[in-house]
Each structure stands twice: as C-alpha cells, then as structure tokens.
C-alpha cells in the first residue's frame, strides 16, 4: 500500500462542466504523477509534479491543469470536460525509482 | 519517439502451461524497464525493475529478463490467480525529468 487515495472514485458529469480529481498521499513523496488509461492506448502521462508548486506537462496535457499547493495533495482539473476525457485516471507517486499507483478514478463525460 | 510494444495482446493458457510475454522497445537511452500487473478495476501493481541487458529478476512464478531491444516476462506453471493484464514500461529521463512510457499491455488468462 503506497498510501495513495484518489477521490472521487467514480464520477459522471456533463460536457462543459469543470471537474477536479484529487490525489492524496500520506508518505511525503516528492514526485507525483497523473496518468489516464484508455482501451487501445495504455497509460499516458498527463502532468507530473516534482515538488510543491513545481509541475510539468506530459504527453496528453491539453485540456488539463494541475496544482500542488502542499506535498500531500496533487489536483487534476478539467476546466471544461469533453467526451474525449472519459477515461480512468490514475495517480502515482515515485518511491525509490519506481512508480506506485492509486486505485483510479473513473470519469464519464456525457 | 520512444515506443513500447507488447505482444501478444492477449494470451490464454491452461493451468501449468508455461509461456512468455514480450516487451520490445525503442528509446534513446534506456534508464530502466518496469513490469506491472493490473487486475480489473485496480491500479497497476509494481513487479520488477531491470536496468541493464542480461539482468534477470524473479518473483514466485514470474521471471523478467532484459536484452538491448526487448524484455520477456516468463511465467512458469501459471495458476488461475496469475490472470491479469501485464504492463511493461520504460524509463526515460531522470531526476525531475523522470517519466515512464507504457505499452498497451498483455491480457493473460489462465484457465483451471
């Protein structure tokens, strides 16, 4: 157990609404990551953080923003959700060179 | 562009029937190769990291090997509880530029 909690675990929303997913960790890890997982694409990196207020883009960052105001929380925001953002979102922390993942947040955009 | 290709996409085995999963990669400067197991509705679970060609790691019925172009996950005498999707990933960059690029996975089904 990597001490990662994602919330909400499931969410259904409508196109055009804002959505925020939260990743909370209890073990003071510096590096945190957001991935999305879709059939036929595997896991793709959205954004990552290498410290409080230090974030950078991954390969599929368009339409997403992130914030990290304290070590334990890494927020992923969809400013205006679209149907193409229907996916399962995974948060991960880096520990000793390896990534450890949360249980995922399933988002459906209607 | 860094690429990770896993084959086969799906594999069905009988209990006790050994086999191998393949992960081939094209990256500039491999820093590490990772294997994960993912059960339905769950997050990926870390299995192994390999850093250099010739390296091998084992855990129960699983053994991972690495060459300069590919990695294999060998499953010896599998059991139904080994059924899962197995993901391969390569590390590019280090420090604050560390990222993992994943393959699409192999869905393994082991029938009793």
GROMACS .gro file of C-alpha atoms in nm:
model
  222
    1UNK     CA    1   0.000   0.000   0.000
    2UNK     CA    2   0.164   0.323  -0.117
    3UNK     CA    3  -0.066   0.540   0.094
    4UNK     CA    4  -0.241   0.694  -0.207
    5UNK     CA    5  -0.607   0.789  -0.202
    6UNK     CA    6  -0.789   0.912  -0.511
    7UNK     CA    7  -1.123   1.090  -0.498
    8UNK     CA    8  -1.381   1.066  -0.627
    9UNK     CA    9  -1.350   0.704  -0.737
   10UNK     CA   10  -1.638   0.741  -0.981
   11UNK     CA   11  -1.790   1.049  -1.137
   12UNK     CA   12  -2.040   1.116  -1.412
   13UNK     CA   13  -2.058   1.469  -1.544
   14UNK     CA   14  -2.180   1.662  -1.844
   15UNK     CA   15  -1.986   1.820  -2.126
   16UNK     CA   16  -1.866   2.168  -2.042
   17UNK     CA   17  -1.863   2.132  -1.665
   18UNK     CA   18  -1.544   2.166  -1.458
   19UNK     CA   19  -1.412   1.859  -1.281
   20UNK     CA   20  -1.138   1.822  -1.021
   21UNK     CA   21  -0.982   1.492  -0.924
   22UNK     CA   22  -0.779   1.469  -0.607
   23UNK     CA   23  -0.479   1.257  -0.524
   24UNK     CA   24  -0.377   1.243  -0.161
   25UNK     CA   25  -0.064   1.073  -0.026
   26UNK     CA   26   0.041   1.020   0.332
   27UNK     CA   27   0.413   0.943   0.297
   28UNK     CA   28   0.565   1.277   0.196
   29UNK     CA   29   0.678   1.172  -0.151
   30UNK     CA   30   0.822   1.449  -0.365
   31UNK     CA   31   0.717   1.321  -0.709
   32UNK     CA   32   0.355   1.268  -0.810
   33UNK     CA   33   0.202   1.184  -1.150
   34UNK     CA   34  -0.134   1.179  -1.324
   35UNK     CA   35  -0.197   0.921  -1.598
   36UNK     CA   36  -0.505   0.834  -1.798
   37UNK     CA   37  -0.581   0.484  -1.921
   38UNK     CA   38  -0.794   0.414  -2.227
   39UNK     CA   39  -0.855   0.096  -2.428
   40UNK     CA   40  -0.608   0.075  -2.713
   41UNK     CA   41  -0.379   0.341  -2.569
   42UNK     CA   42  -0.245   0.210  -2.244
   43UNK     CA   43  -0.135   0.450  -1.972
   44UNK     CA   44  -0.046   0.800  -2.087
   45UNK     CA   45   0.112   1.074  -1.879
   46UNK     CA   46  -0.094   1.391  -1.834
   47UNK     CA   47   0.104   1.601  -1.586
   48UNK     CA   48   0.354   1.544  -1.311
   49UNK     CA   49   0.492   1.728  -1.011
   50UNK     CA   50   0.842   1.731  -0.868
   51UNK     CA   51   0.761   1.940  -0.563
   52UNK     CA   52   0.519   2.190  -0.416
   53UNK     CA   53   0.420   2.435  -0.691
   54UNK     CA   54   0.655   2.255  -0.936
   55UNK     CA   55   0.467   2.085  -1.218
   56UNK     CA   56   0.524   1.996  -1.582
   57UNK     CA   57   0.333   1.862  -1.879
   58UNK     CA   58   0.318   1.507  -2.004
   59UNK     CA   59   0.227   1.379  -2.347
   60UNK     CA   60  -0.151   1.439  -2.325
   61UNK     CA   61  -0.179   1.759  -2.121
   62UNK     CA   62  -0.418   1.957  -2.345
   63UNK     CA   63  -0.742   2.032  -2.163
   64UNK     CA   64  -0.596   1.957  -1.821
   65UNK     CA   65  -0.436   2.165  -1.549
   66UNK     CA   66  -0.281   2.064  -1.218
   67UNK     CA   67  -0.197   2.219  -0.887
   68UNK     CA   68   0.013   2.117  -0.593
   69UNK     CA   69  -0.010   2.362  -0.304
   70UNK     CA   70   0.108   2.111  -0.043
   71UNK     CA   71   0.315   1.795  -0.058
   72UNK     CA   72   0.031   1.555   0.012
   73UNK     CA   73  -0.220   1.671  -0.250
   74UNK     CA   74  -0.199   1.677  -0.629
   75UNK     CA   75  -0.512   1.802  -0.805
   76UNK     CA   76  -0.606   1.740  -1.167
   77UNK     CA   77  -0.862   1.981  -1.315
   78UNK     CA   78  -1.060   1.958  -1.634
   79UNK     CA   79  -1.170   2.318  -1.686
   80UNK     CA   80  -1.445   2.224  -1.931
   81UNK     CA   81  -1.492   1.849  -1.963
   82UNK     CA   82  -1.534   1.690  -2.305
   83UNK     CA   83  -1.645   1.341  -2.402
   84UNK     CA   84  -1.289   1.260  -2.513
   85UNK     CA   85  -1.185   1.296  -2.150
   86UNK     CA   86  -1.396   1.000  -2.046
   87UNK     CA   87  -1.131   0.772  -1.903
   88UNK     CA   88  -0.984   0.612  -1.595
   89UNK     CA   89  -0.738   0.842  -1.423
   90UNK     CA   90  -0.455   0.711  -1.211
   91UNK     CA   91  -0.237   0.899  -0.971
   92UNK     CA   92   0.109   0.768  -0.888
   93UNK     CA   93   0.391   0.851  -0.652
   94UNK     CA   94   0.758   0.782  -0.712
   95UNK     CA   95   0.944   0.594  -0.443
   96UNK     CA   96   1.300   0.463  -0.481
   97UNK     CA   97   1.289   0.488  -0.859
   98UNK     CA   98   0.957   0.313  -0.909
   99UNK     CA   99   0.600   0.435  -0.955
  100UNK     CA  100   0.323   0.318  -0.726
  101UNK     CA  101  -0.034   0.377  -0.834
  102UNK     CA  102  -0.361   0.458  -0.669
  103UNK     CA  103  -0.683   0.271  -0.735
  104UNK     CA  104  -0.802   0.506  -1.007
  105UNK     CA  105  -1.087   0.749  -1.069
  106UNK     CA  106  -1.335   0.656  -1.339
  107UNK     CA  107  -1.473   0.966  -1.511
  108UNK     CA  108  -1.760   0.960  -1.758
  109UNK     CA  109  -1.839   1.277  -1.952
  110UNK     CA  110  -2.182   1.270  -2.118
  111UNK     CA  111   0.984   0.897  -3.041
  112UNK     CA  112   1.001   0.643  -2.760
  113UNK     CA  113   0.794   0.333  -2.826
  114UNK     CA  114   0.698   0.030  -2.624
  115UNK     CA  115   0.525  -0.264  -2.793
  116UNK     CA  116   0.386  -0.560  -2.604
  117UNK     CA  117   0.292  -0.893  -2.755
  118UNK     CA  118   0.073  -1.080  -2.770
  119UNK     CA  119  -0.222  -0.853  -2.690
  120UNK     CA  120  -0.396  -1.147  -2.523
  121UNK     CA  121  -0.281  -1.491  -2.414
  122UNK     CA  122  -0.487  -1.778  -2.285
  123UNK     CA  123  -0.310  -2.061  -2.102
  124UNK     CA  124  -0.407  -2.374  -1.920
  125UNK     CA  125  -0.301  -2.400  -1.560
  126UNK     CA  126   0.059  -2.528  -1.553
  127UNK     CA  127   0.131  -2.429  -1.915
  128UNK     CA  128   0.441  -2.208  -1.912
  129UNK     CA  129   0.483  -1.922  -2.157
  130UNK     CA  130   0.642  -1.580  -2.210
  131UNK     CA  131   0.521  -1.227  -2.270
  132UNK     CA  132   0.727  -0.990  -2.481
  133UNK     CA  133   0.802  -0.620  -2.448
  134UNK     CA  134   1.008  -0.459  -2.725
  135UNK     CA  135   1.120  -0.100  -2.702
  136UNK     CA  136   1.286   0.177  -2.899
  137UNK     CA  137   1.407   0.454  -2.672
  138UNK     CA  138   1.704   0.685  -2.666
  139UNK     CA  139   1.893   0.598  -2.352
  140UNK     CA  140   1.707   0.337  -2.150
  141UNK     CA  141   1.725   0.418  -1.780
  142UNK     CA  142   1.511   0.126  -1.663
  143UNK     CA  143   1.243  -0.120  -1.772
  144UNK     CA  144   0.947  -0.193  -1.547
  145UNK     CA  145   0.685  -0.466  -1.529
  146UNK     CA  146   0.348  -0.414  -1.364
  147UNK     CA  147   0.048  -0.635  -1.305
  148UNK     CA  148  -0.303  -0.487  -1.326
  149UNK     CA  149  -0.620  -0.656  -1.208
  150UNK     CA  150  -0.961  -0.538  -1.337
  151UNK     CA  151  -1.075  -0.220  -1.166
  152UNK     CA  152  -0.744  -0.175  -0.986
  153UNK     CA  153  -0.431   0.034  -1.028
  154UNK     CA  154  -0.112  -0.118  -1.168
  155UNK     CA  155   0.093  -0.312  -0.914
  156UNK     CA  156   0.472  -0.295  -0.939
  157UNK     CA  157   0.652  -0.623  -1.011
  158UNK     CA  158   1.010  -0.567  -1.134
  159UNK     CA  159   1.267  -0.314  -1.249
  160UNK     CA  160   1.551  -0.411  -1.484
  161UNK     CA  161   1.835  -0.173  -1.555
  162UNK     CA  162   2.082  -0.341  -1.789
  163UNK     CA  163   2.097  -0.608  -2.058
  164UNK     CA  164   2.144  -0.953  -1.912
  165UNK     CA  165   1.973  -0.871  -1.587
  166UNK     CA  166   1.710  -1.110  -1.453
  167UNK     CA  167   1.465  -1.085  -1.165
  168UNK     CA  168   1.230  -1.346  -1.020
  169UNK     CA  169   0.923  -1.346  -0.804
  170UNK     CA  170   0.731  -1.665  -0.741
  171UNK     CA  171   0.629  -1.799  -1.084
  172UNK     CA  172   0.746  -1.488  -1.272
  173UNK     CA  173   1.089  -1.415  -1.414
  174UNK     CA  174   1.177  -1.100  -1.606
  175UNK     CA  175   1.475  -1.074  -1.840
  176UNK     CA  176   1.621  -0.785  -2.040
  177UNK     CA  177   1.818  -0.755  -2.364
  178UNK     CA  178   1.918  -0.441  -2.553
  179UNK     CA  179   1.596  -0.448  -2.755
  180UNK     CA  180   1.336  -0.631  -2.550
  181UNK     CA  181   1.226  -0.780  -2.224
  182UNK     CA  182   1.048  -1.105  -2.152
  183UNK     CA  183   0.822  -1.195  -1.866
  184UNK     CA  184   0.837  -1.571  -1.826
  185UNK     CA  185   0.553  -1.738  -1.641
  186UNK     CA  186   0.629  -2.086  -1.513
  187UNK     CA  187   0.345  -2.324  -1.429
  188UNK     CA  188   0.086  -2.046  -1.406
  189UNK     CA  189  -0.217  -2.062  -1.181
  190UNK     CA  190  -0.560  -1.902  -1.236
  191UNK     CA  191  -0.467  -1.628  -0.988
  192UNK     CA  192  -0.194  -1.515  -1.231
  193UNK     CA  193  -0.469  -1.396  -1.465
  194UNK     CA  194  -0.427  -1.020  -1.511
  195UNK     CA  195  -0.305  -0.760  -1.756
  196UNK     CA  196   0.072  -0.728  -1.754
  197UNK     CA  197   0.216  -0.388  -1.840
  198UNK     CA  198   0.566  -0.301  -1.949
  199UNK     CA  199   0.712   0.048  -1.920
  200UNK     CA  200   1.043   0.218  -1.997
  201UNK     CA  201   1.201   0.500  -1.804
  202UNK     CA  202   1.323   0.800  -1.996
  203UNK     CA  203   1.495   1.082  -1.817
  204UNK     CA  204   1.594   1.102  -1.455
  205UNK     CA  205   1.550   1.333  -1.159
  206UNK     CA  206   1.272   1.583  -1.221
  207UNK     CA  207   1.251   1.463  -1.585
  208UNK     CA  208   1.179   1.101  -1.490
  209UNK     CA  209   0.887   0.960  -1.688
  210UNK     CA  210   0.755   0.613  -1.762
  211UNK     CA  211   0.623   0.530  -2.108
  212UNK     CA  212   0.390   0.232  -2.105
  213UNK     CA  213   0.299  -0.035  -2.355
  214UNK     CA  214  -0.064  -0.133  -2.410
  215UNK     CA  215  -0.035  -0.449  -2.206
  216UNK     CA  216  -0.091  -0.824  -2.244
  217UNK     CA  217  -0.411  -0.969  -2.106
  218UNK     CA  218  -0.326  -1.309  -1.957
  219UNK     CA  219  -0.599  -1.560  -1.880
  220UNK     CA  220  -0.509  -1.884  -1.703
  221UNK     CA  221  -0.779  -2.148  -1.710
  222UNK     CA  222  -0.803  -2.414  -1.437
   0.00000   0.00000   0.00000
